[in-house]
C-alpha cells in the first residue's frame, strides 16, 4: 500500500515522483504538497504519518502548524485593507495606532512593518513565551519601545511579532481581531481550511511536530544587545507549547497558523491569479504591484542570511531560496522547519508544501527544494 495519496496532472508526474521518494524513504514523516494553476489544483498530494509513532496516517484533511507561512496570510489581510482604501502602506503607523509613535517611532511607515524593516523585530525585554498569546498587551509593549536600528535602512526579520504588529493595525482599522478578519474575509469565502487562532477544536486533525535538531548551542554566548538575540530569544519559541490549547487558540499571526498545503495554496492563489478567485475580486493589480516594491535587499540583521523583501512577501533571492524562480514576478515565503509557499504571477502558479518533521534552519529545506525544482521545470520548461 502506497504511503502517498491524492492526484497529480500528467505534466507534473516528476513532482509526484519526488514527493513519493521523500515520503517512502522516511525523509518525510508526514507532508502535503499542492500546486495550483489559474487557481485550480493540478497537484494535491499527501502522505506519511501525522505522528512520530506512525499510528495515524496523514490524511486529506490533516492540519499542521505552518509557522511563518502564517505571515503571508497576515500580509494578505493587510493588502485587503489597502485595496479597500482603509490602509496606506506609505502612511505612518502612528496614524492608525497613535501609541506606536513613542520612543523614536513616529516616522515608521506601514510598509516598514510589512517588509521587516521597521526596527521593531522583537520585544525589548524578556518574558515568558506564552505572554505573546495576549495580543493587545504584547502589542502595547512593542508600541512603547525604541527601534533596534534605524527604520527603513535594513531588514530584521520580525520572527515572532509580525502578526502582533500587523494584527494591531487590522484591529484598529476594522475592529475585528486578525484571526477573525482572516477567517471571515479570506478562509471562509475561499473554503480554505486554514486557521489563525481558535484551532484547538481541530486538535484531532493537527499533526504532531517533530522539532529540528539544532545541535548543542549556548545562547548565553550571544550578545544580549544584538538584533538577533532580541528578535529570536526574547522570547524563545517553545516547541512544547505548540500542541497546547493555549497556543492553538491564540491568534499569533506570525507563527501559529494551522493549515495544510491545499489550504495554503488556495488562499495564496489570490495573489498568483491576479487578485481574483472563484469569481470574486479580492485585490486590484495596483495593490498586487505593491508586493514587488523592493524594501530591502541584503544580509538580514535578525537571521544573518541574505533576504530580499517587497511589501508583505519575500522576493527572489538566489542564495537563500535557490529553487524559487529568480526571474519574473515571483513572491514567496517559508516557515520554520521547511514549509514553503511560492507565487509565480507570470505563470499564475502557486506551490505550497507543509510537513511535520521539521528540518534545521530558519527558512527552506532540501525537501522543499526537491519539490520546487520539478514544479518549475514543468511550468517554465
mmCIF file of C-alpha atoms in Angstrom:
data_model
loop_
_atom_site.group_PDB
_atom_site.id
_atom_site.type_symbol
_atom_site.label_atom_id
_atom_site.label_comp_id
_atom_site.label_asym_id
_atom_site.label_seq_id
_atom_site.Cartn_x
_atom_site.Cartn_y
_atom_site.Cartn_z
ATOM 1 C CA UNK A 1 0.000 0.000 0.000
ATOM 2 C CA UNK A 2 1.422 3.376 -1.017
ATOM 3 C CA UNK A 3 2.067 5.966 1.657
ATOM 4 C CA UNK A 4 1.097 8.708 -0.827
ATOM 5 C CA UNK A 5 -2.441 9.687 -1.807
ATOM 6 C CA UNK A 6 -4.070 12.401 -3.869
ATOM 7 C CA UNK A 7 -3.853 13.331 -7.533
ATOM 8 C CA UNK A 8 -1.350 14.813 -9.946
ATOM 9 C CA UNK A 9 -1.795 16.034 -13.524
ATOM 10 C CA UNK A 10 0.316 14.127 -16.047
ATOM 11 C CA UNK A 11 2.612 17.054 -16.814
ATOM 12 C CA UNK A 12 3.611 17.159 -13.125
ATOM 13 C CA UNK A 13 4.464 13.445 -12.863
ATOM 14 C CA UNK A 14 8.032 14.283 -11.820
ATOM 15 C CA UNK A 15 6.624 16.202 -8.853
ATOM 16 C CA UNK A 16 4.727 13.125 -7.661
ATOM 17 C CA UNK A 17 7.886 11.054 -8.090
ATOM 18 C CA UNK A 18 9.928 13.479 -5.978
ATOM 19 C CA UNK A 19 7.265 13.628 -3.258
ATOM 20 C CA UNK A 20 6.836 9.851 -3.178
ATOM 21 C CA UNK A 21 10.591 9.344 -2.859
ATOM 22 C CA UNK A 22 10.791 11.633 0.159
ATOM 23 C CA UNK A 23 7.812 10.002 1.879
ATOM 24 C CA UNK A 24 8.720 6.387 1.111
ATOM 25 C CA UNK A 25 12.370 6.868 2.119
ATOM 26 C CA UNK A 26 11.335 8.229 5.507
ATOM 27 C CA UNK A 27 12.882 11.628 4.873
ATOM 28 C CA UNK A 28 9.367 12.943 5.395
ATOM 29 C CA UNK A 29 7.376 11.792 8.393
ATOM 30 C CA UNK A 30 4.169 13.300 7.033
ATOM 31 C CA UNK A 31 3.657 16.010 4.443
ATOM 32 C CA UNK A 32 1.370 17.589 1.873
ATOM 33 C CA UNK A 33 2.123 19.299 -1.435
ATOM 34 C CA UNK A 34 -0.252 21.323 -3.604
ATOM 35 C CA UNK A 35 0.211 23.181 -6.882
ATOM 36 C CA UNK A 36 -2.450 25.394 -8.421
ATOM 37 C CA UNK A 37 -2.595 26.832 -11.938
ATOM 38 C CA UNK A 38 -5.130 29.584 -12.620
ATOM 39 C CA UNK A 39 -6.368 28.986 -9.074
ATOM 40 C CA UNK A 40 -7.201 25.307 -9.666
ATOM 41 C CA UNK A 41 -5.228 22.379 -8.164
ATOM 42 C CA UNK A 42 -3.118 20.369 -10.602
ATOM 43 C CA UNK A 43 -1.171 18.618 -7.826
ATOM 44 C CA UNK A 44 -2.719 17.721 -4.478
ATOM 45 C CA UNK A 45 -0.675 15.087 -2.671
ATOM 46 C CA UNK A 46 -0.319 13.957 0.912
ATOM 47 C CA UNK A 47 1.362 11.055 2.603
ATOM 48 C CA UNK A 48 3.218 9.594 5.549
ATOM 49 C CA UNK A 49 2.092 9.867 9.131
ATOM 50 C CA UNK A 50 0.712 12.562 11.394
ATOM 51 C CA UNK A 51 2.560 11.300 14.485
ATOM 52 C CA UNK A 52 6.119 10.147 15.206
ATOM 53 C CA UNK A 53 4.823 6.752 16.390
ATOM 54 C CA UNK A 54 3.372 6.266 12.887
ATOM 55 C CA UNK A 55 -0.012 5.177 14.205
ATOM 56 C CA UNK A 56 -2.061 7.801 12.320
ATOM 57 C CA UNK A 57 -1.776 8.273 8.578
ATOM 58 C CA UNK A 58 -1.555 11.786 7.194
ATOM 59 C CA UNK A 59 -4.978 12.345 5.672
ATOM 60 C CA UNK A 60 -6.536 14.627 3.130
ATOM 61 C CA UNK A 61 -7.669 16.952 5.920
ATOM 62 C CA UNK A 62 -4.644 16.748 8.236
ATOM 63 C CA UNK A 63 -3.527 20.150 9.514
ATOM 64 C CA UNK A 64 -0.145 21.225 10.835
ATOM 65 C CA UNK A 65 1.478 24.319 12.291
ATOM 66 C CA UNK A 66 2.835 26.223 9.298
ATOM 67 C CA UNK A 67 4.851 28.707 11.392
ATOM 68 C CA UNK A 68 5.878 31.682 9.233
ATOM 69 C CA UNK A 69 3.674 30.742 6.289
ATOM 70 C CA UNK A 70 1.149 32.422 8.580
ATOM 71 C CA UNK A 71 2.866 35.716 7.795
ATOM 72 C CA UNK A 72 1.721 35.505 4.175
ATOM 73 C CA UNK A 73 -1.870 35.185 5.394
ATOM 74 C CA UNK A 74 -1.401 38.168 7.694
ATOM 75 C CA UNK A 75 0.143 40.217 4.875
ATOM 76 C CA UNK A 76 -2.794 39.339 2.649
ATOM 77 C CA UNK A 77 -5.187 40.658 5.306
ATOM 78 C CA UNK A 78 -3.306 43.965 5.268
ATOM 79 C CA UNK A 79 -3.419 44.087 1.466
ATOM 80 C CA UNK A 80 -7.187 43.630 1.546
ATOM 81 C CA UNK A 81 -7.440 46.761 3.698
ATOM 82 C CA UNK A 82 -5.082 48.571 1.330
ATOM 83 C CA UNK A 83 -7.247 47.629 -1.626
ATOM 84 C CA UNK A 84 -10.320 48.998 0.148
ATOM 85 C CA UNK A 85 -8.591 52.310 0.784
ATOM 86 C CA UNK A 86 -8.576 51.799 4.547
ATOM 87 C CA UNK A 87 -4.813 51.305 4.911
ATOM 88 C CA UNK A 88 -1.984 53.170 3.180
ATOM 89 C CA UNK A 89 1.382 51.387 3.170
ATOM 90 C CA UNK A 90 3.183 54.735 2.912
ATOM 91 C CA UNK A 91 1.331 56.272 5.863
ATOM 92 C CA UNK A 92 2.813 56.439 9.349
ATOM 93 C CA UNK A 93 1.902 53.519 11.595
ATOM 94 C CA UNK A 94 1.007 56.096 14.259
ATOM 95 C CA UNK A 95 -1.761 57.456 12.021
ATOM 96 C CA UNK A 96 -3.694 54.271 12.803
ATOM 97 C CA UNK A 97 -2.046 53.392 16.117
ATOM 98 C CA UNK A 98 -1.086 56.650 17.891
ATOM 99 C CA UNK A 99 0.706 54.986 20.820
ATOM 100 C CA UNK A 100 3.211 53.473 18.376
ATOM 101 C CA UNK A 101 4.847 56.893 17.890
ATOM 102 C CA UNK A 102 6.608 56.617 21.260
ATOM 103 C CA UNK A 103 10.395 56.487 21.630
ATOM 104 C CA UNK A 104 11.520 57.419 18.140
ATOM 105 C CA UNK A 105 8.925 55.507 16.088
ATOM 106 C CA UNK A 106 6.777 58.395 14.872
ATOM 107 C CA UNK A 107 8.103 58.175 11.314
ATOM 108 C CA UNK A 108 7.862 54.409 10.870
ATOM 109 C CA UNK A 109 5.552 53.636 7.962
ATOM 110 C CA UNK A 110 3.201 50.718 7.454
ATOM 111 C CA UNK A 111 5.423 49.374 4.665
ATOM 112 C CA UNK A 112 8.274 49.064 7.169
ATOM 113 C CA UNK A 113 6.216 46.673 9.275
ATOM 114 C CA UNK A 114 5.161 44.644 6.259
ATOM 115 C CA UNK A 115 8.734 44.387 4.949
ATOM 116 C CA UNK A 116 10.533 43.658 8.240
ATOM 117 C CA UNK A 117 12.405 46.973 8.077
ATOM 118 C CA UNK A 118 10.745 48.793 10.989
ATOM 119 C CA UNK A 119 13.473 48.237 13.558
ATOM 120 C CA UNK A 120 10.872 46.612 15.818
ATOM 121 C CA UNK A 121 11.714 42.981 15.098
ATOM 122 C CA UNK A 122 11.049 41.704 18.613
ATOM 123 C CA UNK A 123 10.423 42.704 22.184
ATOM 124 C CA UNK A 124 12.949 44.781 24.107
ATOM 125 C CA UNK A 125 12.513 42.836 27.347
ATOM 126 C CA UNK A 126 12.417 39.157 28.216
ATOM 127 C CA UNK A 127 9.209 37.469 29.319
ATOM 128 C CA UNK A 128 7.607 34.002 29.094
ATOM 129 C CA UNK A 129 6.770 32.885 25.565
ATOM 130 C CA UNK A 130 3.133 32.296 26.467
ATOM 131 C CA UNK A 131 2.739 36.022 27.161
ATOM 132 C CA UNK A 132 2.591 36.646 23.414
ATOM 133 C CA UNK A 133 -0.794 34.894 23.365
ATOM 134 C CA UNK A 134 -2.272 38.170 24.652
ATOM 135 C CA UNK A 135 -2.103 40.263 21.511
ATOM 136 C CA UNK A 136 -3.174 43.584 22.968
ATOM 137 C CA UNK A 137 -0.755 43.605 25.902
ATOM 138 C CA UNK A 138 2.205 42.355 23.878
ATOM 139 C CA UNK A 139 1.432 44.843 21.086
ATOM 140 C CA UNK A 140 1.356 47.592 23.697
ATOM 141 C CA UNK A 141 4.888 46.640 24.748
ATOM 142 C CA UNK A 142 6.033 46.977 21.128
ATOM 143 C CA UNK A 143 4.445 50.429 20.936
ATOM 144 C CA UNK A 144 6.403 51.595 23.985
ATOM 145 C CA UNK A 145 9.910 50.540 22.952
ATOM 146 C CA UNK A 146 12.619 52.077 20.799
ATOM 147 C CA UNK A 147 13.521 50.579 17.409
ATOM 148 C CA UNK A 148 16.573 48.301 17.394
ATOM 149 C CA UNK A 149 18.045 50.005 14.286
ATOM 150 C CA UNK A 150 17.219 52.958 12.055
ATOM 151 C CA UNK A 151 13.892 52.100 10.427
ATOM 152 C CA UNK A 152 13.923 51.584 6.682
ATOM 153 C CA UNK A 153 17.680 51.069 6.393
ATOM 154 C CA UNK A 154 17.801 47.256 6.573
ATOM 155 C CA UNK A 155 15.614 44.249 7.230
ATOM 156 C CA UNK A 156 15.492 42.419 10.530
ATOM 157 C CA UNK A 157 13.097 39.517 10.297
ATOM 158 C CA UNK A 158 10.042 40.103 12.525
ATOM 159 C CA UNK A 159 10.024 36.446 13.521
ATOM 160 C CA UNK A 160 7.538 36.254 16.377
ATOM 161 C CA UNK A 161 5.873 39.669 16.419
ATOM 162 C CA UNK A 162 4.895 40.226 12.762
ATOM 163 C CA UNK A 163 1.302 39.257 13.459
ATOM 164 C CA UNK A 164 1.141 41.394 16.579
ATOM 165 C CA UNK A 165 2.169 44.483 14.626
ATOM 166 C CA UNK A 166 0.003 43.940 11.552
ATOM 167 C CA UNK A 167 -2.795 42.476 13.641
ATOM 168 C CA UNK A 168 -2.966 45.605 15.755
ATOM 169 C CA UNK A 169 -3.370 47.693 12.600
ATOM 170 C CA UNK A 170 -6.163 45.392 11.439
ATOM 171 C CA UNK A 171 -7.894 45.698 14.820
ATOM 172 C CA UNK A 172 -7.519 49.487 14.942
ATOM 173 C CA UNK A 173 -8.895 49.929 11.422
ATOM 174 C CA UNK A 174 -11.519 47.208 11.184
ATOM 175 C CA UNK A 175 -12.444 46.411 14.782
ATOM 176 C CA UNK A 176 -12.062 42.662 14.287
ATOM 177 C CA UNK A 177 -9.113 40.655 15.535
ATOM 178 C CA UNK A 178 -6.647 39.389 12.940
ATOM 179 C CA UNK A 179 -7.818 35.781 13.249
ATOM 180 C CA UNK A 180 -11.457 36.700 12.865
ATOM 181 C CA UNK A 181 -10.731 39.068 9.959
ATOM 182 C CA UNK A 182 -8.758 36.348 8.157
ATOM 183 C CA UNK A 183 -11.482 33.754 8.735
ATOM 184 C CA UNK A 184 -14.339 35.960 7.594
ATOM 185 C CA UNK A 185 -12.631 37.760 4.704
ATOM 186 C CA UNK A 186 -10.416 35.002 3.249
ATOM 187 C CA UNK A 187 -10.639 31.481 4.672
ATOM 188 C CA UNK A 188 -14.432 31.152 4.741
ATOM 189 C CA UNK A 189 -15.173 32.786 1.344
ATOM 190 C CA UNK A 190 -12.460 30.635 -0.245
ATOM 191 C CA UNK A 191 -13.368 27.419 1.569
ATOM 192 C CA UNK A 192 -9.820 27.204 2.906
ATOM 193 C CA UNK A 193 -9.068 25.008 5.929
ATOM 194 C CA UNK A 194 -6.528 27.410 7.436
ATOM 195 C CA UNK A 195 -6.841 28.903 10.921
ATOM 196 C CA UNK A 196 -5.141 31.727 12.809
ATOM 197 C CA UNK A 197 -6.335 31.055 16.342
ATOM 198 C CA UNK A 198 -9.372 29.124 17.585
ATOM 199 C CA UNK A 199 -7.767 25.918 16.320
ATOM 200 C CA UNK A 200 -7.974 23.733 19.451
ATOM 201 C CA UNK A 201 -11.324 22.447 18.159
ATOM 202 C CA UNK A 202 -9.407 20.825 15.301
ATOM 203 C CA UNK A 203 -6.739 19.259 17.528
ATOM 204 C CA UNK A 204 -7.580 15.693 16.454
ATOM 205 C CA UNK A 205 -6.655 16.634 12.885
ATOM 206 C CA UNK A 206 -3.458 18.505 13.748
ATOM 207 C CA UNK A 207 -0.236 16.589 13.090
ATOM 208 C CA UNK A 208 2.385 16.259 15.796
ATOM 209 C CA UNK A 209 5.503 18.305 15.122
ATOM 210 C CA UNK A 210 8.947 16.759 15.331
ATOM 211 C CA UNK A 211 11.254 19.698 16.138
ATOM 212 C CA UNK A 212 14.575 20.032 14.326
ATOM 213 C CA UNK A 213 17.876 19.124 15.881
ATOM 214 C CA UNK A 214 19.782 22.373 16.130
ATOM 215 C CA UNK A 215 22.653 20.662 17.953
ATOM 216 C CA UNK A 216 24.180 21.994 21.114
ATOM 217 C CA UNK A 217 24.137 25.742 21.321
ATOM 218 C CA UNK A 218 24.806 28.055 24.231
ATOM 219 C CA UNK A 219 22.605 31.119 23.773
ATOM 220 C CA UNK A 220 24.493 32.842 26.571
ATOM 221 C CA UNK A 221 27.343 33.314 24.108
ATOM 222 C CA UNK A 222 25.204 35.690 22.053
ATOM 223 C CA UNK A 223 25.421 39.419 22.798
ATOM 224 C CA UNK A 224 22.225 40.330 24.601
ATOM 225 C CA UNK A 225 22.048 43.665 22.788
ATOM 226 C CA UNK A 226 22.247 42.119 19.301
ATOM 227 C CA UNK A 227 19.248 42.279 16.973
ATOM 228 C CA UNK A 228 19.485 38.512 16.572
ATOM 229 C CA UNK A 229 19.190 37.856 20.303
ATOM 230 C CA UNK A 230 16.418 40.351 20.924
ATOM 231 C CA UNK A 231 14.447 39.025 17.943
ATOM 232 C CA UNK A 232 14.799 35.273 18.363
ATOM 233 C CA UNK A 233 15.381 34.822 22.084
ATOM 234 C CA UNK A 234 13.073 37.439 23.657
ATOM 235 C CA UNK A 235 11.104 35.205 23.963
ATOM 236 C CA UNK A 236 12.461 31.938 22.520
ATOM 237 C CA UNK A 237 9.931 29.744 20.717
ATOM 238 C CA UNK A 238 8.994 26.796 22.930
ATOM 239 C CA UNK A 239 8.099 23.786 20.768
ATOM 240 C CA UNK A 240 6.482 22.010 23.712
ATOM 241 C CA UNK A 241 3.779 24.679 23.746
ATOM 242 C CA UNK A 242 2.896 24.253 20.072
ATOM 243 C CA UNK A 243 0.393 21.456 20.705
ATOM 244 C CA UNK A 244 -1.316 23.028 23.710
ATOM 245 C CA UNK A 245 -4.817 24.552 23.618
ATOM 246 C CA UNK A 246 -3.413 27.945 24.602
ATOM 247 C CA UNK A 247 -1.127 28.052 21.574
ATOM 248 C CA UNK A 248 -3.747 26.688 19.185
ATOM 249 C CA UNK A 249 -6.378 29.204 20.257
ATOM 250 C CA UNK A 250 -4.081 32.241 20.342
ATOM 251 C CA UNK A 251 -4.104 34.482 17.268
ATOM 252 C CA UNK A 252 -0.374 34.675 16.596
ATOM 253 C CA UNK A 253 -0.335 35.996 13.059
ATOM 254 C CA UNK A 254 3.382 35.467 12.579
ATOM 255 C CA UNK A 255 3.804 31.874 13.678
ATOM 256 C CA UNK A 256 0.840 29.695 14.635
ATOM 257 C CA UNK A 257 -1.408 29.297 11.592
ATOM 258 C CA UNK A 258 -2.744 25.755 11.267
ATOM 259 C CA UNK A 259 -3.367 24.500 7.747
ATOM 260 C CA UNK A 260 -2.219 22.168 5.009
ATOM 261 C CA UNK A 261 -0.730 22.588 1.562
ATOM 262 C CA UNK A 262 -4.148 22.679 -0.109
ATOM 263 C CA UNK A 263 -5.431 25.460 2.125
ATOM 264 C CA UNK A 264 -2.217 27.471 1.825
ATOM 265 C CA UNK A 265 -2.295 27.204 -1.962
ATOM 266 C CA UNK A 266 -5.991 28.063 -2.053
ATOM 267 C CA UNK A 267 -5.591 31.325 -0.170
ATOM 268 C CA UNK A 268 -2.331 32.363 -1.795
ATOM 269 C CA UNK A 269 -3.727 31.707 -5.260
ATOM 270 C CA UNK A 270 -5.457 35.053 -4.781
ATOM 271 C CA UNK A 271 -2.012 36.540 -5.499
ATOM 272 C CA UNK A 272 -0.912 34.283 -8.369
ATOM 273 C CA UNK A 273 -4.333 34.518 -10.006
ATOM 274 C CA UNK A 274 -4.187 38.303 -10.284
ATOM 275 C CA UNK A 275 -6.347 39.107 -7.276
ATOM 276 C CA UNK A 276 -9.454 37.232 -8.437
ATOM 277 C CA UNK A 277 -10.554 33.757 -7.386
ATOM 278 C CA UNK A 278 -13.817 31.849 -7.779
ATOM 279 C CA UNK A 279 -15.449 34.814 -9.444
ATOM 280 C CA UNK A 280 -14.638 37.240 -6.631
ATOM 281 C CA UNK A 281 -12.226 40.149 -6.885
ATOM 282 C CA UNK A 282 -10.086 40.361 -3.744
ATOM 283 C CA UNK A 283 -7.232 42.614 -4.901
ATOM 284 C CA UNK A 284 -6.578 45.017 -7.746
ATOM 285 C CA UNK A 285 -3.489 44.887 -9.935
ATOM 286 C CA UNK A 286 -2.320 48.117 -8.316
ATOM 287 C CA UNK A 287 -2.385 46.560 -4.859
ATOM 288 C CA UNK A 288 -0.592 43.417 -6.043
ATOM 289 C CA UNK A 289 2.102 45.620 -7.590
ATOM 290 C CA UNK A 290 2.972 46.825 -4.064
ATOM 291 C CA UNK A 291 4.303 43.352 -3.238
ATOM 292 C CA UNK A 292 7.118 43.907 -5.742
ATOM 293 C CA UNK A 293 8.116 47.331 -4.411
ATOM 294 C CA UNK A 294 11.506 46.273 -3.037
ATOM 295 C CA UNK A 295 12.124 47.494 0.507
ATOM 296 C CA UNK A 296 15.294 45.643 1.497
ATOM 297 C CA UNK A 297 17.996 43.518 -0.126
ATOM 298 C CA UNK A 298 20.952 42.313 1.920
ATOM 299 C CA UNK A 299 22.003 40.343 4.953
ATOM 300 C CA UNK A 300 19.111 40.396 7.405
ATOM 301 C CA UNK A 301 20.051 41.771 10.828
ATOM 302 C CA UNK A 302 17.979 39.235 12.748
ATOM 303 C CA UNK A 303 18.700 35.939 10.973
ATOM 304 C CA UNK A 304 22.055 36.828 9.359
ATOM 305 C CA UNK A 305 21.234 35.497 5.898
ATOM 306 C CA UNK A 306 20.618 37.277 2.591
ATOM 307 C CA UNK A 307 16.968 38.233 2.183
ATOM 308 C CA UNK A 308 15.075 40.469 -0.205
ATOM 309 C CA UNK A 309 11.707 41.871 0.790
ATOM 310 C CA UNK A 310 8.904 43.581 -1.016
ATOM 311 C CA UNK A 311 5.798 44.711 0.832
ATOM 312 C CA UNK A 312 4.367 41.703 2.629
ATOM 313 C CA UNK A 313 6.364 38.951 0.904
ATOM 314 C CA UNK A 314 9.873 37.812 0.237
ATOM 315 C CA UNK A 315 11.226 38.341 -3.268
ATOM 316 C CA UNK A 316 13.565 36.028 -5.169
ATOM 317 C CA UNK A 317 16.963 35.549 -3.543
ATOM 318 C CA UNK A 318 19.405 33.062 -5.136
ATOM 319 C CA UNK A 319 21.436 32.283 -2.014
ATOM 320 C CA UNK A 320 18.623 31.742 0.461
ATOM 321 C CA UNK A 321 15.959 30.311 -1.887
ATOM 322 C CA UNK A 322 17.781 28.834 -4.894
ATOM 323 C CA UNK A 323 14.812 26.865 -6.292
ATOM 324 C CA UNK A 324 12.427 29.812 -6.167
ATOM 325 C CA UNK A 325 12.441 31.245 -9.726
ATOM 326 C CA UNK A 326 14.794 34.184 -9.931
ATOM 327 C CA UNK A 327 13.127 35.987 -12.830
ATOM 328 C CA UNK A 328 9.686 37.425 -13.331
ATOM 329 C CA UNK A 329 7.041 38.364 -10.788
ATOM 330 C CA UNK A 330 7.585 35.818 -8.036
ATOM 331 C CA UNK A 331 6.923 36.227 -4.330
ATOM 332 C CA UNK A 332 7.333 33.626 -1.611
ATOM 333 C CA UNK A 333 7.964 32.781 1.984
ATOM 334 C CA UNK A 334 8.939 29.809 4.126
ATOM 335 C CA UNK A 335 8.075 28.622 7.596
ATOM 336 C CA UNK A 336 10.375 27.342 10.315
ATOM 337 C CA UNK A 337 11.168 23.697 9.588
ATOM 338 C CA UNK A 338 10.834 23.963 5.832
ATOM 339 C CA UNK A 339 7.209 24.694 4.886
ATOM 340 C CA UNK A 340 7.017 26.850 1.776
ATOM 341 C CA UNK A 341 4.711 28.858 -0.451
ATOM 342 C CA UNK A 342 5.692 30.375 -3.808
ATOM 343 C CA UNK A 343 3.505 32.548 -6.037
ATOM 344 C CA UNK A 344 4.572 32.826 -9.692
ATOM 345 C CA UNK A 345 2.320 35.516 -11.084
ATOM 346 C CA UNK A 346 3.619 35.326 -14.655
ATOM 347 C CA UNK A 347 2.527 31.689 -14.890
ATOM 348 C CA UNK A 348 -0.426 32.001 -12.471
ATOM 349 C CA UNK A 349 1.044 29.229 -10.320
ATOM 350 C CA UNK A 350 1.117 28.734 -6.545
ATOM 351 C CA UNK A 351 3.133 25.986 -4.849
ATOM 352 C CA UNK A 352 2.577 25.092 -1.191
ATOM 353 C CA UNK A 353 4.294 22.497 0.986
ATOM 354 C CA UNK A 354 3.660 21.612 4.631
ATOM 355 C CA UNK A 355 5.123 18.896 6.853
ATOM 356 C CA UNK A 356 5.564 17.799 10.466
ATOM 357 C CA UNK A 357 9.196 16.628 10.515
ATOM 358 C CA UNK A 358 10.973 19.942 10.772
ATOM 359 C CA UNK A 359 14.296 20.476 9.034
ATOM 360 C CA UNK A 360 17.061 22.516 10.683
ATOM 361 C CA UNK A 361 17.409 26.079 9.519
ATOM 362 C CA UNK A 362 15.061 29.018 9.651
ATOM 363 C CA UNK A 363 13.941 29.193 6.025
ATOM 364 C CA UNK A 364 13.525 26.441 3.431
ATOM 365 C CA UNK A 365 14.890 22.909 3.327
ATOM 366 C CA UNK A 366 16.374 20.318 0.984
ATOM 367 C CA UNK A 367 12.960 18.623 0.849
ATOM 368 C CA UNK A 368 11.206 21.832 -0.177
ATOM 369 C CA UNK A 369 13.819 22.341 -2.885
ATOM 370 C CA UNK A 370 13.272 18.764 -4.103
ATOM 371 C CA UNK A 371 9.646 19.637 -4.862
ATOM 372 C CA UNK A 372 10.085 23.168 -6.172
ATOM 373 C CA UNK A 373 12.625 22.079 -8.793
ATOM 374 C CA UNK A 374 10.326 19.712 -10.769
ATOM 375 C CA UNK A 375 7.327 22.010 -10.338
ATOM 376 C CA UNK A 376 9.034 24.916 -12.050
ATOM 377 C CA UNK A 377 10.711 22.639 -14.603
ATOM 378 C CA UNK A 378 7.194 21.622 -15.632
ATOM 379 C CA UNK A 379 5.831 25.178 -15.529
ATOM 380 C CA UNK A 380 8.727 27.018 -17.119
ATOM 381 C CA UNK A 381 10.377 24.293 -19.189
#
